[in-house]
């Protein structure tokens, strides 16, 4: 488990996220969050841990701990918080996915 961290000092700033395994286009950070990260994370919440999500919906006063608290897809200054994304999903306020740069929330069941 050595040398896993990609340091800016050694490799320079991240230039973008590649579109697919063989893609040549680099997506800006926010677009990569919307087109890659959010759909993948949402799929896991809906298909792999849906039973746990439903149990959270039935509870009151749940505390989710995470290293960061950033739930704003448009804020690239810190990583997205897993806890914040779970909260948004449970509350039906999942961030808009796709190519749009709009930061408004949409219904959790949007296709």
PDB file of C-alpha atoms in Angstrom:
ATOM      1  CA  UNK A   1       0.000   0.000   0.000  1.00  0.00           C
ATOM      2  CA  UNK A   2       2.835   2.381  -0.796  1.00  0.00           C
ATOM      3  CA  UNK A   3       2.924   5.216  -3.339  1.00  0.00           C
ATOM      4  CA  UNK A   4      -0.853   5.269  -3.856  1.00  0.00           C
ATOM      5  CA  UNK A   5      -1.243   9.013  -3.455  1.00  0.00           C
ATOM      6  CA  UNK A   6      -0.839  11.137  -6.566  1.00  0.00           C
ATOM      7  CA  UNK A   7       0.930  14.309  -5.409  1.00  0.00           C
ATOM      8  CA  UNK A   8       0.693  17.619  -7.231  1.00  0.00           C
ATOM      9  CA  UNK A   9       4.318  18.331  -6.322  1.00  0.00           C
ATOM     10  CA  UNK A  10       5.519  15.243  -8.174  1.00  0.00           C
ATOM     11  CA  UNK A  11       3.073  14.976 -11.094  1.00  0.00           C
ATOM     12  CA  UNK A  12       1.600  18.486 -11.406  1.00  0.00           C
ATOM     13  CA  UNK A  13      -2.083  19.443 -11.151  1.00  0.00           C
ATOM     14  CA  UNK A  14      -4.793  17.126 -12.436  1.00  0.00           C
ATOM     15  CA  UNK A  15      -5.610  18.155 -16.007  1.00  0.00           C
ATOM     16  CA  UNK A  16      -8.992  16.409 -16.196  1.00  0.00           C
ATOM     17  CA  UNK A  17     -10.686  13.037 -16.228  1.00  0.00           C
ATOM     18  CA  UNK A  18     -10.577  10.871 -19.320  1.00  0.00           C
ATOM     19  CA  UNK A  19     -13.896   9.991 -20.976  1.00  0.00           C
ATOM     20  CA  UNK A  20     -13.854   6.222 -20.803  1.00  0.00           C
ATOM     21  CA  UNK A  21     -11.075   3.692 -20.868  1.00  0.00           C
ATOM     22  CA  UNK A  22      -9.924   4.589 -24.385  1.00  0.00           C
ATOM     23  CA  UNK A  23     -11.278   8.134 -24.562  1.00  0.00           C
ATOM     24  CA  UNK A  24      -9.093  11.011 -25.602  1.00  0.00           C
ATOM     25  CA  UNK A  25     -11.271  13.856 -24.296  1.00  0.00           C
ATOM     26  CA  UNK A  26     -10.487  15.266 -20.843  1.00  0.00           C
ATOM     27  CA  UNK A  27     -13.518  16.317 -18.815  1.00  0.00           C
ATOM     28  CA  UNK A  28     -13.288  19.274 -16.434  1.00  0.00           C
ATOM     29  CA  UNK A  29     -13.677  18.365 -12.765  1.00  0.00           C
ATOM     30  CA  UNK A  30     -17.359  19.297 -12.325  1.00  0.00           C
ATOM     31  CA  UNK A  31     -18.423  17.613 -15.571  1.00  0.00           C
ATOM     32  CA  UNK A  32     -16.536  14.457 -14.554  1.00  0.00           C
ATOM     33  CA  UNK A  33     -18.388  14.485 -11.241  1.00  0.00           C
ATOM     34  CA  UNK A  34     -21.720  14.756 -13.056  1.00  0.00           C
ATOM     35  CA  UNK A  35     -21.041  12.286 -15.891  1.00  0.00           C
ATOM     36  CA  UNK A  36     -18.929   9.666 -14.107  1.00  0.00           C
ATOM     37  CA  UNK A  37     -18.962   9.873 -10.318  1.00  0.00           C
ATOM     38  CA  UNK A  38     -22.601  10.757  -9.562  1.00  0.00           C
ATOM     39  CA  UNK A  39     -24.183   8.140 -11.871  1.00  0.00           C
ATOM     40  CA  UNK A  40     -21.828   5.431 -10.574  1.00  0.00           C
ATOM     41  CA  UNK A  41     -22.422   6.339  -6.932  1.00  0.00           C
ATOM     42  CA  UNK A  42     -26.180   6.558  -7.440  1.00  0.00           C
ATOM     43  CA  UNK A  43     -26.206   3.143  -9.148  1.00  0.00           C
ATOM     44  CA  UNK A  44     -24.551   1.587  -6.103  1.00  0.00           C
ATOM     45  CA  UNK A  45     -27.056   3.273  -3.765  1.00  0.00           C
ATOM     46  CA  UNK A  46     -29.995   2.012  -5.833  1.00  0.00           C
ATOM     47  CA  UNK A  47     -28.750  -1.475  -6.771  1.00  0.00           C
ATOM     48  CA  UNK A  48     -26.339  -2.643  -4.092  1.00  0.00           C
ATOM     49  CA  UNK A  49     -27.362  -0.956  -0.841  1.00  0.00           C
ATOM     50  CA  UNK A  50     -31.000  -0.027  -1.473  1.00  0.00           C
ATOM     51  CA  UNK A  51     -32.087  -1.975   1.616  1.00  0.00           C
ATOM     52  CA  UNK A  52     -29.710   0.024   3.809  1.00  0.00           C
ATOM     53  CA  UNK A  53     -30.856   3.296   2.246  1.00  0.00           C
ATOM     54  CA  UNK A  54     -34.475   2.399   3.047  1.00  0.00           C
ATOM     55  CA  UNK A  55     -33.499   1.655   6.646  1.00  0.00           C
ATOM     56  CA  UNK A  56     -31.919   5.127   6.841  1.00  0.00           C
ATOM     57  CA  UNK A  57     -35.119   6.702   5.488  1.00  0.00           C
ATOM     58  CA  UNK A  58     -37.053   5.120   8.355  1.00  0.00           C
ATOM     59  CA  UNK A  59     -34.715   6.514  11.037  1.00  0.00           C
ATOM     60  CA  UNK A  60     -34.632   9.907  12.706  1.00  0.00           C
ATOM     61  CA  UNK A  61     -31.552  11.729  13.962  1.00  0.00           C
ATOM     62  CA  UNK A  62     -29.011   9.742  11.935  1.00  0.00           C
ATOM     63  CA  UNK A  63     -25.415  10.977  11.982  1.00  0.00           C
ATOM     64  CA  UNK A  64     -23.207  10.056   9.022  1.00  0.00           C
ATOM     65  CA  UNK A  65     -19.512  10.657   9.550  1.00  0.00           C
ATOM     66  CA  UNK A  66     -17.113  11.491   6.744  1.00  0.00           C
ATOM     67  CA  UNK A  67     -13.720  13.098   6.266  1.00  0.00           C
ATOM     68  CA  UNK A  68     -15.266  16.050   4.402  1.00  0.00           C
ATOM     69  CA  UNK A  69     -18.712  17.652   4.389  1.00  0.00           C
ATOM     70  CA  UNK A  70     -18.794  18.897   0.786  1.00  0.00           C
ATOM     71  CA  UNK A  71     -22.065  17.918  -0.886  1.00  0.00           C
ATOM     72  CA  UNK A  72     -21.841  20.616  -3.562  1.00  0.00           C
ATOM     73  CA  UNK A  73     -20.913  19.175  -6.961  1.00  0.00           C
ATOM     74  CA  UNK A  74     -19.917  22.642  -8.157  1.00  0.00           C
ATOM     75  CA  UNK A  75     -17.326  23.121  -5.376  1.00  0.00           C
ATOM     76  CA  UNK A  76     -14.014  21.670  -6.590  1.00  0.00           C
ATOM     77  CA  UNK A  77     -12.044  22.888  -3.564  1.00  0.00           C
ATOM     78  CA  UNK A  78     -12.648  19.669  -1.632  1.00  0.00           C
ATOM     79  CA  UNK A  79     -13.691  16.108  -2.455  1.00  0.00           C
ATOM     80  CA  UNK A  80     -17.364  15.191  -2.476  1.00  0.00           C
ATOM     81  CA  UNK A  81     -18.514  13.805   0.838  1.00  0.00           C
ATOM     82  CA  UNK A  82     -19.920  10.278   0.764  1.00  0.00           C
ATOM     83  CA  UNK A  83     -22.073  11.122   3.783  1.00  0.00           C
ATOM     84  CA  UNK A  84     -23.455  14.239   2.078  1.00  0.00           C
ATOM     85  CA  UNK A  85     -24.314  12.259  -1.068  1.00  0.00           C
ATOM     86  CA  UNK A  86     -26.081   9.592   0.973  1.00  0.00           C
ATOM     87  CA  UNK A  87     -28.037  12.319   2.778  1.00  0.00           C
ATOM     88  CA  UNK A  88     -29.022  13.946  -0.540  1.00  0.00           C
ATOM     89  CA  UNK A  89     -30.145  10.563  -1.896  1.00  0.00           C
ATOM     90  CA  UNK A  90     -32.183   9.712   1.210  1.00  0.00           C
ATOM     91  CA  UNK A  91     -33.831  13.153   1.128  1.00  0.00           C
ATOM     92  CA  UNK A  92     -34.605  12.938  -2.606  1.00  0.00           C
ATOM     93  CA  UNK A  93     -32.328  15.875  -3.473  1.00  0.00           C
ATOM     94  CA  UNK A  94     -29.766  14.152  -5.711  1.00  0.00           C
ATOM     95  CA  UNK A  95     -27.615  16.605  -7.719  1.00  0.00           C
ATOM     96  CA  UNK A  96     -28.258  17.001 -11.441  1.00  0.00           C
ATOM     97  CA  UNK A  97     -26.249  14.527 -13.529  1.00  0.00           C
ATOM     98  CA  UNK A  98     -25.070  14.671 -17.131  1.00  0.00           C
ATOM     99  CA  UNK A  99     -23.433  17.480 -19.072  1.00  0.00           C
ATOM    100  CA  UNK A 100     -25.321  20.337 -17.464  1.00  0.00           C
ATOM    101  CA  UNK A 101     -23.497  22.730 -15.197  1.00  0.00           C
ATOM    102  CA  UNK A 102     -26.685  23.674 -13.338  1.00  0.00           C
ATOM    103  CA  UNK A 103     -26.237  23.257  -9.604  1.00  0.00           C
ATOM    104  CA  UNK A 104     -29.909  22.889  -8.702  1.00  0.00           C
ATOM    105  CA  UNK A 105     -31.084  19.669  -7.137  1.00  0.00           C
ATOM    106  CA  UNK A 106     -33.534  17.329  -8.810  1.00  0.00           C
ATOM    107  CA  UNK A 107     -35.885  14.643  -7.646  1.00  0.00           C
ATOM    108  CA  UNK A 108     -34.099  11.478  -6.543  1.00  0.00           C
ATOM    109  CA  UNK A 109     -35.919   9.333  -9.115  1.00  0.00           C
ATOM    110  CA  UNK A 110     -34.989  11.364 -12.191  1.00  0.00           C
ATOM    111  CA  UNK A 111     -33.877   9.093 -15.084  1.00  0.00           C
TER     112      UNK A 111
END
